[in-house]
Rosetta silent file (secondary structure, phi, psi, omega in degrees, C-alpha in Angstrom):
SEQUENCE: XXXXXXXXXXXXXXXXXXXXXXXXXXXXXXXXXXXXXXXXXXXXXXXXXXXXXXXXXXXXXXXXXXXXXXXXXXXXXXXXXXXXXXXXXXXXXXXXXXXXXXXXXXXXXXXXXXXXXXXXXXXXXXXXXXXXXXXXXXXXXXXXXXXXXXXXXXXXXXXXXXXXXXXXXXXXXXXXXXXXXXXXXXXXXXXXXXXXXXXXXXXXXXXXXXXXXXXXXXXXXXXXXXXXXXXXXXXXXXXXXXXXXXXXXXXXXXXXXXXXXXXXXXXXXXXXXXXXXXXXXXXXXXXXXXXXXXXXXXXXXXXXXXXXXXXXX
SCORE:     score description
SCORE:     0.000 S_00000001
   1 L     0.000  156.583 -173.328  103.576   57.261   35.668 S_00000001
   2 L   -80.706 -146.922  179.464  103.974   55.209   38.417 S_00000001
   3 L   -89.179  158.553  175.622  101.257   55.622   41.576 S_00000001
   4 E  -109.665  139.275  -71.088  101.042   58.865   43.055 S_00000001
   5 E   157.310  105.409  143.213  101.477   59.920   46.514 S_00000001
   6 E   -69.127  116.078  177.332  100.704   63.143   48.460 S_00000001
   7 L  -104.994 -170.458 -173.359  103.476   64.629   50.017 S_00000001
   8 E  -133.374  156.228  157.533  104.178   67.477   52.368 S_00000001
   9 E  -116.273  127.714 -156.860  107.257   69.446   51.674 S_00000001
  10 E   -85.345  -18.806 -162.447  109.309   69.447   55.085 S_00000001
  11 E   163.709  118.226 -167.586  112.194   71.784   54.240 S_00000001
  12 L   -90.441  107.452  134.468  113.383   74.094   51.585 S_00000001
  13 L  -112.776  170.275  164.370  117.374   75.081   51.277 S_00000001
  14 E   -89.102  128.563 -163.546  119.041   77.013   48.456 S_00000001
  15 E   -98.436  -52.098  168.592  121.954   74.716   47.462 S_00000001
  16 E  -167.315  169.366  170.915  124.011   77.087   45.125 S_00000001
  17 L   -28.901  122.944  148.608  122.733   79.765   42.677 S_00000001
  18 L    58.878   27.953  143.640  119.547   78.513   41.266 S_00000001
  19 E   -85.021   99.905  164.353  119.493   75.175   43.135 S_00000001
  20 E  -122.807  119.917  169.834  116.845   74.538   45.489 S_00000001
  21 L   -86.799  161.051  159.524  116.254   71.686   47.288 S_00000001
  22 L  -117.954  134.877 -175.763  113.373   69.826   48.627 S_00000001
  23 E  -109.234  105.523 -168.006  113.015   67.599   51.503 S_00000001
  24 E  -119.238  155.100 -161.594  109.666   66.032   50.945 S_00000001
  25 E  -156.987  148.191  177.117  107.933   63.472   53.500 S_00000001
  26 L   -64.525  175.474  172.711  104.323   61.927   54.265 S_00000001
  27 L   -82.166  -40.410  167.371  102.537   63.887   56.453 S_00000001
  28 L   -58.584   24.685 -174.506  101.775   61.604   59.139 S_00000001
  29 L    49.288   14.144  146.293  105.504   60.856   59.102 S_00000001
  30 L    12.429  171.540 -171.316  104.989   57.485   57.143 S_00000001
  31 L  -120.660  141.120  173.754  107.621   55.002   55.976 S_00000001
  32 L  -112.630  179.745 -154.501  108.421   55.912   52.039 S_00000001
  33 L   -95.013  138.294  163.007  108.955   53.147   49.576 S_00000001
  34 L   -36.665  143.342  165.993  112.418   52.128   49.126 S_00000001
  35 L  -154.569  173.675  170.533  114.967   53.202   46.412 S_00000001
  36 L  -142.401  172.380 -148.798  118.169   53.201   45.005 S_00000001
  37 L   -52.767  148.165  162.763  121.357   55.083   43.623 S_00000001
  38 L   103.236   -2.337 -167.456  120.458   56.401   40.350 S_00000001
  39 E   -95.914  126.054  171.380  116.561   56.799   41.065 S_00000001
  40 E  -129.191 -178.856 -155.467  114.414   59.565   40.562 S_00000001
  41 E  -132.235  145.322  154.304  110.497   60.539   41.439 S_00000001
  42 E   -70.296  141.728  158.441  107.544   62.726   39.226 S_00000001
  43 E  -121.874  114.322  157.848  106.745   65.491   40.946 S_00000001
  44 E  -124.361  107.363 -165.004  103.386   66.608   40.148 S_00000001
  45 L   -44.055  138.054  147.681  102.897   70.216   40.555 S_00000001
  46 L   -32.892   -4.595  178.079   99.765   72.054   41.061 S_00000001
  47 L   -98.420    5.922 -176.376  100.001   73.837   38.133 S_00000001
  48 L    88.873  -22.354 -167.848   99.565   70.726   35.998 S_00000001
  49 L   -78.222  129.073  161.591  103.301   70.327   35.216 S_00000001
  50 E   -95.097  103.716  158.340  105.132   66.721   35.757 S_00000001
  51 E  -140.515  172.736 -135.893  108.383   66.631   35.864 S_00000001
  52 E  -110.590  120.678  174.434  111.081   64.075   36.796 S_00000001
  53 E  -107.352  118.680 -156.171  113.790   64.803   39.502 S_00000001
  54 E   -95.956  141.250  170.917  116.610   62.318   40.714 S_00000001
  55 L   -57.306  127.654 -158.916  116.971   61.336   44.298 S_00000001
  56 L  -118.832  -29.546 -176.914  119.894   63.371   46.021 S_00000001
  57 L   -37.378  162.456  143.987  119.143   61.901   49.552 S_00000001
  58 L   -62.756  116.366 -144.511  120.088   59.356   51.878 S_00000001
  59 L  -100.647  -20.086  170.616  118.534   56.532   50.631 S_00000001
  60 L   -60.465  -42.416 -172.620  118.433   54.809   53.937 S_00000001
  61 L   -44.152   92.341  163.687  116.296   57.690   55.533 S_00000001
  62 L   -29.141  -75.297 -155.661  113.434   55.751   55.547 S_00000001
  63 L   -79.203  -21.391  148.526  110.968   58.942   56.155 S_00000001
  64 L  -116.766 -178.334 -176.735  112.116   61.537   53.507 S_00000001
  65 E  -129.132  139.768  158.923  113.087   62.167   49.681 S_00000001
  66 E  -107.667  155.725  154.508  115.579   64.820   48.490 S_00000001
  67 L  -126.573  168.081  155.153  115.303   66.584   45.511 S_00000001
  68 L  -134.463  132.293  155.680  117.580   69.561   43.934 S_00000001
  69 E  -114.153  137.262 -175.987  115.913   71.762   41.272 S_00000001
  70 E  -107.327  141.234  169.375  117.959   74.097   39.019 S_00000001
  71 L   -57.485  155.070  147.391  116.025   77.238   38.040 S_00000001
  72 L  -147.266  129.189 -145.466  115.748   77.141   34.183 S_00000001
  73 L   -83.078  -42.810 -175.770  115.282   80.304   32.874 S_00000001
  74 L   -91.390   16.471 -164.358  114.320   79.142   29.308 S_00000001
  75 L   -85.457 -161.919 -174.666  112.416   75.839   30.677 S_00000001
  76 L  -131.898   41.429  134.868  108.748   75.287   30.225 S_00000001
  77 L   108.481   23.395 -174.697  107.656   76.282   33.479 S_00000001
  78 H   -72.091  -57.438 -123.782  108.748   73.138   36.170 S_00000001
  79 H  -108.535  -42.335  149.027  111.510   74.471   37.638 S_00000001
  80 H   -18.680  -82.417 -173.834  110.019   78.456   37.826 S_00000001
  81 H   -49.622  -36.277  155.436  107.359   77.035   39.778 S_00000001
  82 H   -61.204  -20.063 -179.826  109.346   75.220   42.548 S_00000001
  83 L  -109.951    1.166 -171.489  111.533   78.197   42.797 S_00000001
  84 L  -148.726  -44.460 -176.267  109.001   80.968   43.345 S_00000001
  85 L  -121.761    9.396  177.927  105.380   79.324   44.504 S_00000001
  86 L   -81.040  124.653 -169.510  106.540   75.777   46.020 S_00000001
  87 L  -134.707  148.175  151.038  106.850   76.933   49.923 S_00000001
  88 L    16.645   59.379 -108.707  107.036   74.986   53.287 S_00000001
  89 L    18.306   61.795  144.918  103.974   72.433   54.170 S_00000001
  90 L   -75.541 -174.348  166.819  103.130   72.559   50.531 S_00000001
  91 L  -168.508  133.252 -147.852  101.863   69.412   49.428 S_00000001
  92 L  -156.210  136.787  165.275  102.782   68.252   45.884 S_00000001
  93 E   -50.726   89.348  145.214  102.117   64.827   43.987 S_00000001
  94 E   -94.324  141.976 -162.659  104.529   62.363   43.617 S_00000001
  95 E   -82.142  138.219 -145.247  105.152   59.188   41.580 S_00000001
  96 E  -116.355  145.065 -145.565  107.201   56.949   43.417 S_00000001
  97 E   -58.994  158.875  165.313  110.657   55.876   42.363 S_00000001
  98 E  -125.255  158.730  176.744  112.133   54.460   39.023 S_00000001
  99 E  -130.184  111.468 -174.213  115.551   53.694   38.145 S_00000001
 100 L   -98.795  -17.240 -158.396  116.764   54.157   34.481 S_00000001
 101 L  -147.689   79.843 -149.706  120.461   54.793   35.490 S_00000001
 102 L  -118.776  168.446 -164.357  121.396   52.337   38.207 S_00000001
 103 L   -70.981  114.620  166.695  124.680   51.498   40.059 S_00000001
 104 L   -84.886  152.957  168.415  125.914   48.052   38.594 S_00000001
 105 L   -44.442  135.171  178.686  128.584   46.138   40.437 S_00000001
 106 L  -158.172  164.602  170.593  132.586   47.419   39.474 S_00000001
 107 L   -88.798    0.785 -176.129  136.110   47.372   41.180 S_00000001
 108 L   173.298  127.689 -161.433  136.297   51.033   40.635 S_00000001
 109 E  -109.042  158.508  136.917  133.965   53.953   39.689 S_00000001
 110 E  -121.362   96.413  178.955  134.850   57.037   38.000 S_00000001
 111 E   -73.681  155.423 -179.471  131.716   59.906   38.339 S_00000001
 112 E  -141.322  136.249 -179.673  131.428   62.723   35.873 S_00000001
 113 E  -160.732  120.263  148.552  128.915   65.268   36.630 S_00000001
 114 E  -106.628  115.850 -146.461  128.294   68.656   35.365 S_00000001
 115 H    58.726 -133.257  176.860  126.019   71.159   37.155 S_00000001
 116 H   -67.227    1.373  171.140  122.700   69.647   38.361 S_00000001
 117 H   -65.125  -15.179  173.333  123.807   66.363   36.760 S_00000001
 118 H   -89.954   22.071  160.424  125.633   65.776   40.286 S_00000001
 119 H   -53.501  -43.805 -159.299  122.232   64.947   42.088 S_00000001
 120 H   -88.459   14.321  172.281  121.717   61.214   40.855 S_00000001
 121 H  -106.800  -24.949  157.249  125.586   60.821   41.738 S_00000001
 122 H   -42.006  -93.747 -176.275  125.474   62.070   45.263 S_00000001
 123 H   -45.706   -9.560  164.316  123.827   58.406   46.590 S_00000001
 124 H   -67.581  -37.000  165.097  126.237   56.689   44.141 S_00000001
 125 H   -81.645  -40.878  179.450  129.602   57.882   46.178 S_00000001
 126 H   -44.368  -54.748 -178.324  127.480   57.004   49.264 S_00000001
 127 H   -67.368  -30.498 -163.040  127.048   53.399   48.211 S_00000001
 128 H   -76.062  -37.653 -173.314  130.478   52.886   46.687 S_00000001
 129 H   -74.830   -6.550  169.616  131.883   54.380   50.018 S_00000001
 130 H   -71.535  -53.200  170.748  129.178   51.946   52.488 S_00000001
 131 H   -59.137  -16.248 -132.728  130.987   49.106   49.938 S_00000001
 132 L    23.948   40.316  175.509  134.270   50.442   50.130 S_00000001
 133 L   -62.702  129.645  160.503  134.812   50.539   46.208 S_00000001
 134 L   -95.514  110.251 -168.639  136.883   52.526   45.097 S_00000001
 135 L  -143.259 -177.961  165.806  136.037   55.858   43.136 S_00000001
 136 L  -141.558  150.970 -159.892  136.483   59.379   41.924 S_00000001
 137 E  -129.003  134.128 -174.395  134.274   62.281   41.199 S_00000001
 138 E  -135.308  110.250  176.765  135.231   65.001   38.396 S_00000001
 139 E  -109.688  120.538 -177.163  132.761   67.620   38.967 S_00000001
 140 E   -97.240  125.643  178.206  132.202   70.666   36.204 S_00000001
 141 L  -136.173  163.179 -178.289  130.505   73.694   36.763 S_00000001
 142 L   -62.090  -56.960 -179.919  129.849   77.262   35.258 S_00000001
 143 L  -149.025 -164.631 -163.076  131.580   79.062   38.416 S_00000001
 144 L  -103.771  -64.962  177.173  131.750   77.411   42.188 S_00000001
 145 L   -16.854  -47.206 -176.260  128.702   79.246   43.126 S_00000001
 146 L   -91.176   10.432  164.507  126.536   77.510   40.854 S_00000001
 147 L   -82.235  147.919 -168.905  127.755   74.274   41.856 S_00000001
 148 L  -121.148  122.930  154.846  125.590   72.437   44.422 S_00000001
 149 L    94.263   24.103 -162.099  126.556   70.120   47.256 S_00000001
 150 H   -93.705  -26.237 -178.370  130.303   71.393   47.209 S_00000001
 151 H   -77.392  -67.443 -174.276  129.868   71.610   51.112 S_00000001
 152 H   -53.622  -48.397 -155.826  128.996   67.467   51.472 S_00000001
 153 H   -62.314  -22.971 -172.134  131.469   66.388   48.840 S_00000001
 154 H   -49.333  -51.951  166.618  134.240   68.362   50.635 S_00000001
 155 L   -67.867   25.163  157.536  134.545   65.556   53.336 S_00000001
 156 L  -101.108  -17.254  163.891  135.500   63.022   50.647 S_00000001
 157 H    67.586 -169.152 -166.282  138.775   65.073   50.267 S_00000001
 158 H   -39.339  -29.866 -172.744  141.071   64.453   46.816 S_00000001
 159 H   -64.133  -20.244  169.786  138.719   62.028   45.495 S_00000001
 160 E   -74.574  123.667  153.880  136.606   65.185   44.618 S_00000001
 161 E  -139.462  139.788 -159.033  137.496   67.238   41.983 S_00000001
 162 E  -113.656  129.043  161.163  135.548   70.507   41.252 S_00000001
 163 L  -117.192   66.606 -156.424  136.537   72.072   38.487 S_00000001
 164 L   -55.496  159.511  178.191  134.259   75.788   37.977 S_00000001
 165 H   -76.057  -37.166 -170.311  135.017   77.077   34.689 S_00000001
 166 H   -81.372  -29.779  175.072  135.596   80.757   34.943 S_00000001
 167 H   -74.756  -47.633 -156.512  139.167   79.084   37.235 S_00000001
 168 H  -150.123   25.203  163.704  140.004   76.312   35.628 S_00000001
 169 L    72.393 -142.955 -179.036  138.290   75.813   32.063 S_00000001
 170 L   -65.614  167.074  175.030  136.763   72.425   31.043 S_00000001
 171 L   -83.377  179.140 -169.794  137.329   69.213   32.784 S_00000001
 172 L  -125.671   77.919 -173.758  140.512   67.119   31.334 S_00000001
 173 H   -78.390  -19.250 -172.656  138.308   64.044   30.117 S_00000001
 174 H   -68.392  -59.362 -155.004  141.437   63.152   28.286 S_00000001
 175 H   -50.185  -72.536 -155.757  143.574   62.927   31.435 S_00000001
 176 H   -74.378  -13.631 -172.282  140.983   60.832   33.340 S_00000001
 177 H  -120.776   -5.390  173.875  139.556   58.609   30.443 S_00000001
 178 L   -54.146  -26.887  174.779  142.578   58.146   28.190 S_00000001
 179 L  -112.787  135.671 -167.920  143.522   54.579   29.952 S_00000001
 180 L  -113.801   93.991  163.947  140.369   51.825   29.641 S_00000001
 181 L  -110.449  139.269 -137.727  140.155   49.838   32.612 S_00000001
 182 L   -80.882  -41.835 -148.546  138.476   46.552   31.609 S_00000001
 183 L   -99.406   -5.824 -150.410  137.120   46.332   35.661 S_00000001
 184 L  -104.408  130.729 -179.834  136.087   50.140   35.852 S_00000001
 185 E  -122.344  137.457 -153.759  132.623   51.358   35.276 S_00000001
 186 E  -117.938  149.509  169.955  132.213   55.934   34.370 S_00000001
 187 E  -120.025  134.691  167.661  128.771   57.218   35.528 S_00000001
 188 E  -126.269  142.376  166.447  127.934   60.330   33.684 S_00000001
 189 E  -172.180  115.975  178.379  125.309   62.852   34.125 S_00000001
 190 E  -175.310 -141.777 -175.997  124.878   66.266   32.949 S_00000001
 191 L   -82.794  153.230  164.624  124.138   68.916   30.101 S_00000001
 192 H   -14.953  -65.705 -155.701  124.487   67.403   26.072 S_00000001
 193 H   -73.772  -50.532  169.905  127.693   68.823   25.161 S_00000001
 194 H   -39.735  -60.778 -171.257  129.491   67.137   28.669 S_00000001
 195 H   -69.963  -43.902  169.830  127.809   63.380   27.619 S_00000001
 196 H   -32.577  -57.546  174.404  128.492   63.984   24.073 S_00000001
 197 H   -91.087   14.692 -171.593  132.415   63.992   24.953 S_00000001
 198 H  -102.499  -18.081 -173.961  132.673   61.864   27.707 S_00000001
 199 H   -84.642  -45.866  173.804  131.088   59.241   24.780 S_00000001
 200 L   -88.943    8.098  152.138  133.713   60.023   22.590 S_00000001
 201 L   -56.525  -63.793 -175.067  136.387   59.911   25.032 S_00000001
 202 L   -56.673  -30.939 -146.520  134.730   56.722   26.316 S_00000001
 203 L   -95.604   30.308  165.321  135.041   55.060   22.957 S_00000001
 204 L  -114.644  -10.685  178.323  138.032   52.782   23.304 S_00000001
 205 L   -67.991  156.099  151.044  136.368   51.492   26.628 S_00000001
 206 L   -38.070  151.798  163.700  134.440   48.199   26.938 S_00000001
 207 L   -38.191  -62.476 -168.683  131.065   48.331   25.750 S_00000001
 208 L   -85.943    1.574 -174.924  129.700   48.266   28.715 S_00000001
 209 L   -76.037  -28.883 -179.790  131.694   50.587   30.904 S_00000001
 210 L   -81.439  139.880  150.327  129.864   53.827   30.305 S_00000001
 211 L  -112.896  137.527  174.991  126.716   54.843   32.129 S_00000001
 212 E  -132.036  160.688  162.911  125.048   58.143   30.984 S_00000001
 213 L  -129.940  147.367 -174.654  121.690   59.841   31.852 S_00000001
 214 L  -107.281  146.021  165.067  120.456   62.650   29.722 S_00000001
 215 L   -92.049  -34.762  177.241  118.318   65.648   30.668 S_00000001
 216 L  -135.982  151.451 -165.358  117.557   66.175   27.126 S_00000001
 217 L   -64.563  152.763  168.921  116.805   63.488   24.326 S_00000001
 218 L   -97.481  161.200 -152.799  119.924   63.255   22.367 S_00000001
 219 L  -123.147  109.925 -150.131  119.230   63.750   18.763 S_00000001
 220 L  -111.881  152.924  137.619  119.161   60.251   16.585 S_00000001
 221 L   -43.544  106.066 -148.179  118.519   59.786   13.058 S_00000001
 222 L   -86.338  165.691 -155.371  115.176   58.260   12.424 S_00000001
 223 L  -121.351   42.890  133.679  116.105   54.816   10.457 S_00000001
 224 L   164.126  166.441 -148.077  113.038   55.222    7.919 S_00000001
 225 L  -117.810  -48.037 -147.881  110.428   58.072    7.338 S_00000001
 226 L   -39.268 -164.156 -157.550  107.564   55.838    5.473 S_00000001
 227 L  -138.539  137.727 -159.614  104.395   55.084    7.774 S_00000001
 228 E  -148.153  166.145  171.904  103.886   51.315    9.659 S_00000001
 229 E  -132.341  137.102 -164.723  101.260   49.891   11.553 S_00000001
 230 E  -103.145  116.561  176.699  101.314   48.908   15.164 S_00000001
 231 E   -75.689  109.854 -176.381   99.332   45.725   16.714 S_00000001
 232 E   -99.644   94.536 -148.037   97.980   46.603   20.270 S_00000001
 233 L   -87.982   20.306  175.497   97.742   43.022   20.525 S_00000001
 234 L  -110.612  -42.563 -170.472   95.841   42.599   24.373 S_00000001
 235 L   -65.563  -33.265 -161.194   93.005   45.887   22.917 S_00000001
 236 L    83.856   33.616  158.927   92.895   44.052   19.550 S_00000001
 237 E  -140.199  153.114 -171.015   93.660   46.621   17.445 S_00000001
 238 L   -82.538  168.748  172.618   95.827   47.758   14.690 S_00000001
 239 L  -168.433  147.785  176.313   96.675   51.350   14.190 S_00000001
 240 E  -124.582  148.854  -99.807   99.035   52.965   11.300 S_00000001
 241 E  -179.836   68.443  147.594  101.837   55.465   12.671 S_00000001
 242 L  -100.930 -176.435 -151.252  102.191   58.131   10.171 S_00000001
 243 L   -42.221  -37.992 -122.097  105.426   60.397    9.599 S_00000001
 244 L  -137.488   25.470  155.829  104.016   63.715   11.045 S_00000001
 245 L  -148.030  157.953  167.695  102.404   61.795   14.669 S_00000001
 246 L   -83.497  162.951 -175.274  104.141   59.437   17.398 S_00000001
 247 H   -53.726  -59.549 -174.272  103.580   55.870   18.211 S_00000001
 248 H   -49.242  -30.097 -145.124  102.132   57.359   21.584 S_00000001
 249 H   -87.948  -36.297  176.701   99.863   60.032   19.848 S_00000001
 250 H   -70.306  -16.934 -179.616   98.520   57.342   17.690 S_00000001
 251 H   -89.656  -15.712  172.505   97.811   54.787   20.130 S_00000001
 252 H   -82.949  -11.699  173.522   95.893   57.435   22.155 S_00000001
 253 L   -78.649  -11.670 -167.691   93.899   58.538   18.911 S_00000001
 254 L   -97.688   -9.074  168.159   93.135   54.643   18.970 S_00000001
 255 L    96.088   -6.207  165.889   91.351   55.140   22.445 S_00000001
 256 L  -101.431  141.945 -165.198   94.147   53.257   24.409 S_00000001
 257 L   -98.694  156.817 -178.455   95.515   55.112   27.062 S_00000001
 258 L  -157.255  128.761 -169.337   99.479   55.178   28.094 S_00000001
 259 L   -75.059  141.770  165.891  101.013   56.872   31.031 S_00000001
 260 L  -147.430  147.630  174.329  103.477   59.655   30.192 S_00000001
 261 L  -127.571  -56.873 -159.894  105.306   62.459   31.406 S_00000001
 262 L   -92.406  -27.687  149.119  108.075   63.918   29.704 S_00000001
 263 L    87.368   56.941  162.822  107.354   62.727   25.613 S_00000001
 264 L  -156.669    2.203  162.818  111.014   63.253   24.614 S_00000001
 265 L    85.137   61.911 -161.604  112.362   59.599   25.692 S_00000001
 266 L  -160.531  -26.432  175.055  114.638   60.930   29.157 S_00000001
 267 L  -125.469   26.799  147.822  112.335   59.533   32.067 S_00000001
 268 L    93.897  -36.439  160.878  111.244   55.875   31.409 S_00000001
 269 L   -26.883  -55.863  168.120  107.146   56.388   31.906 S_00000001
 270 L   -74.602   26.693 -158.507  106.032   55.322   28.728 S_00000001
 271 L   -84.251  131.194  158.774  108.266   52.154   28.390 S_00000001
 272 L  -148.110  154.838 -162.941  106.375   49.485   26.941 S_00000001
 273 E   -88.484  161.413  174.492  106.767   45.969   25.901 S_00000001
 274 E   -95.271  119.896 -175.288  107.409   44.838   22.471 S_00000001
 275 E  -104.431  -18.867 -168.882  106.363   41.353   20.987 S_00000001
 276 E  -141.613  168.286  167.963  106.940   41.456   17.302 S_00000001
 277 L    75.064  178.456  179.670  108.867   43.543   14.892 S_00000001
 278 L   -87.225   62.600  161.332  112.017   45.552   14.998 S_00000001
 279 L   -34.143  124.303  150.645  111.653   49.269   17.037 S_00000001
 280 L   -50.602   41.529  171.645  113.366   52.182   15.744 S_00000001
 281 L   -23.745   84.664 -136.247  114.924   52.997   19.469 S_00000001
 282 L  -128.310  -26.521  175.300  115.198   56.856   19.796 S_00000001
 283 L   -68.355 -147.633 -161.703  115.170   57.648   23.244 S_00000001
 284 L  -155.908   32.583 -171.691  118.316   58.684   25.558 S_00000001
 285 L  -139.466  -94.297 -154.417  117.468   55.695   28.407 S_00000001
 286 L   -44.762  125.037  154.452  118.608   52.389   26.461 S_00000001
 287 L   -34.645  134.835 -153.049  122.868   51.514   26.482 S_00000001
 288 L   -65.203  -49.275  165.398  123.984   51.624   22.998 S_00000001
 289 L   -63.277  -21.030  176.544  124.373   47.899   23.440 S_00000001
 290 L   -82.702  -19.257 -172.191  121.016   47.100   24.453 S_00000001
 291 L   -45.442  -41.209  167.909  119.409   48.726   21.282 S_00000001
 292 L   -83.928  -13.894 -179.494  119.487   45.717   19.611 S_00000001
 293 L  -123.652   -5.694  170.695  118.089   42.899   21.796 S_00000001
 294 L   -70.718  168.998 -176.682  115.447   45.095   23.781 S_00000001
 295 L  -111.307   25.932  177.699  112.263   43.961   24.216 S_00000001
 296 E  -147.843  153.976  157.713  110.544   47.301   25.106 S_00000001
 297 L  -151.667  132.013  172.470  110.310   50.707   23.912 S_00000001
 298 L   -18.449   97.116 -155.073  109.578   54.220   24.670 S_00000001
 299 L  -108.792    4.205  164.379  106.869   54.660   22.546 S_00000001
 300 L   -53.658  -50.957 -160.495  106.933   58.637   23.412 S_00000001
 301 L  -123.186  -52.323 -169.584  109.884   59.072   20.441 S_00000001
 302 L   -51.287  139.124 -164.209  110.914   55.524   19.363 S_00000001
 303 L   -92.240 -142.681 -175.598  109.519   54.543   15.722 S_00000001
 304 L  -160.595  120.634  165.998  109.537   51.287   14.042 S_00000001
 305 L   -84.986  -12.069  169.663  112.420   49.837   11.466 S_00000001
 306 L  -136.112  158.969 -161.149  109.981   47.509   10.031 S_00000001
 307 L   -30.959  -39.926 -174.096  106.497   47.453    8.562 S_00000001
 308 E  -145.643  160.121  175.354  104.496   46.167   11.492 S_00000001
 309 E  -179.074  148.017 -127.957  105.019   45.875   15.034 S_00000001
 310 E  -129.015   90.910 -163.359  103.285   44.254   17.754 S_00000001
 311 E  -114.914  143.507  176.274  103.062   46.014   21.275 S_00000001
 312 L   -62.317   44.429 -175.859  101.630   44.685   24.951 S_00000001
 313 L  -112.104    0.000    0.000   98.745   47.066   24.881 S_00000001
């Protein structure tokens, strides 16, 4: 994780059904560290729980952070806590930002967002509209209630389009992604099934035109089962990585420590570099295209395609 950071929390609204935000700030009114579209922060609860939330804010506002949290009724006990014992001048840990899923330069955006996936896209129409870039936002939701943030986007006028479900079914990814423009870059972020098709929609575009973020690891085929050994080449040690433990779990049975939070390859903590061998890339944070030439990997999920491999630990 990165460093962590007492905060106060300045102000609590309810956003839509089983959205609540947080406006969190130092206490002494401080300056926070800079960030940008696409960025999110750990929050670390009193209850022991980490978990990773993307900046919804203004990112110029020097002196606060937004969050949105969606209740999750079946979750493992993040988002419960923030919605029932997080209150008013609280004060709650945070890691300060990272950016896995950040705005690259384009002549034209198209956003995709379903449910709480339209947090890390809220500061993304802010920047394209400070640039004047040209974009459009196709937002999907269960019903309009449970959409969040339907009140800001409303002053962006036609370029928004909310679609709730129970009105007006699925979004029409066909409509909007059937023509591949070569200058145009799609930001996606939302539940599995939504990223899934927007990829196969997506799949006559350039390589490079899609951005997605994940909530949950998507679920890859591991590209051999056998057992390898890993070179922690600055501790000086070796370690073997069998079938039935992770890369991480083994280098911490080896007595080297590695920061982590979520250990399913979706926030970017445990990214580490790679010097020798081929990784087995497994996480939901690398471009499809990058899989092959990075030089780091998640070592929460990501394996190894060859025998030995040689990490900056």
């Amino acid at each position: 994780m990165t460093d962590v950071e007492v905060l106060e929390v300045a102000a609590i609204r309810e956003r839509a059904e089983g959205v609540r935000e947080l406006t969190l700030a130092r206490p002494d009114g401080g300056r926070l560290p800079d960030w940008t579209p696409g960025s999110h922060i750990d929050l670390v609860l009193p209850n022991g729980l980490t978990r990773q939330y993307s900046l919804c804010g203004d990112r110029w506002d020097s002196r606060t952070y937004r969050v949105a949290v969606l209740r999750e009724p079946d979750g493992r006990g993040g988002s419960a806590y923030v919605h029932d014992v997080v209150g008013v001048g609280d004060r709650l840990g945070v890691g300060w930002p990272r950016n896995n899923f950040p705005l690259v330069p384009a002549t034209e955006y198209l956003f995709i967002a379903g449910g709480i996936g339209i947090t890390p896209v809220l500061p993304m129409i802010h920047q394209a509209e400070l640039l004047g870039i040209e974009w459009h936002l196709l937002y999907g939701g269960r019903r309009r209630a449970s959409m969040a943030f339907l009140d800001e986007l409303a002053t962006y006028g036609d370029r928004v389009h909310a679609v709730p479900q129970d009105e007006r079914g699925l979004l029409d990814l066909a409509a909007w992604l059937g023509e591949a423009k070569s200058a145009a870059r799609v930001y996606c972020c939302g539940p599995a099934p939504l990223l899934d098709a927007v990829e196969a929609a997506c799949a006559h575009w350039p390589a490079h035109a899609l951005h997605t973020e994940r909530f949950v690891a998507a679920e890859r085929t591991p590209a051999r089962d056998e057992a390898f050994e890993v070179e922690l080449r600055r501790s000086g040690k070796t370690i073997r990585v069998t079938p039935e433990i992770s890369v991480l779990e083994a280098i911490r049975n080896a007595g080297v420590d590695v920061l982590s939070s979520c250990e399913h390859g979706t926030c970017g903590t445990c990214e580490t570099v790679g010097l020798d061998g081929l990784p087995d890339h497994r996480d939901s944070l690398l471009a499809e295209h990058d899989r092959e030439t990075a030089d780091c990997m998640y070592v929460c999920v990501s394996r190894s395609r060859t025998d030995r491999l040689a990490l900056d630990l």
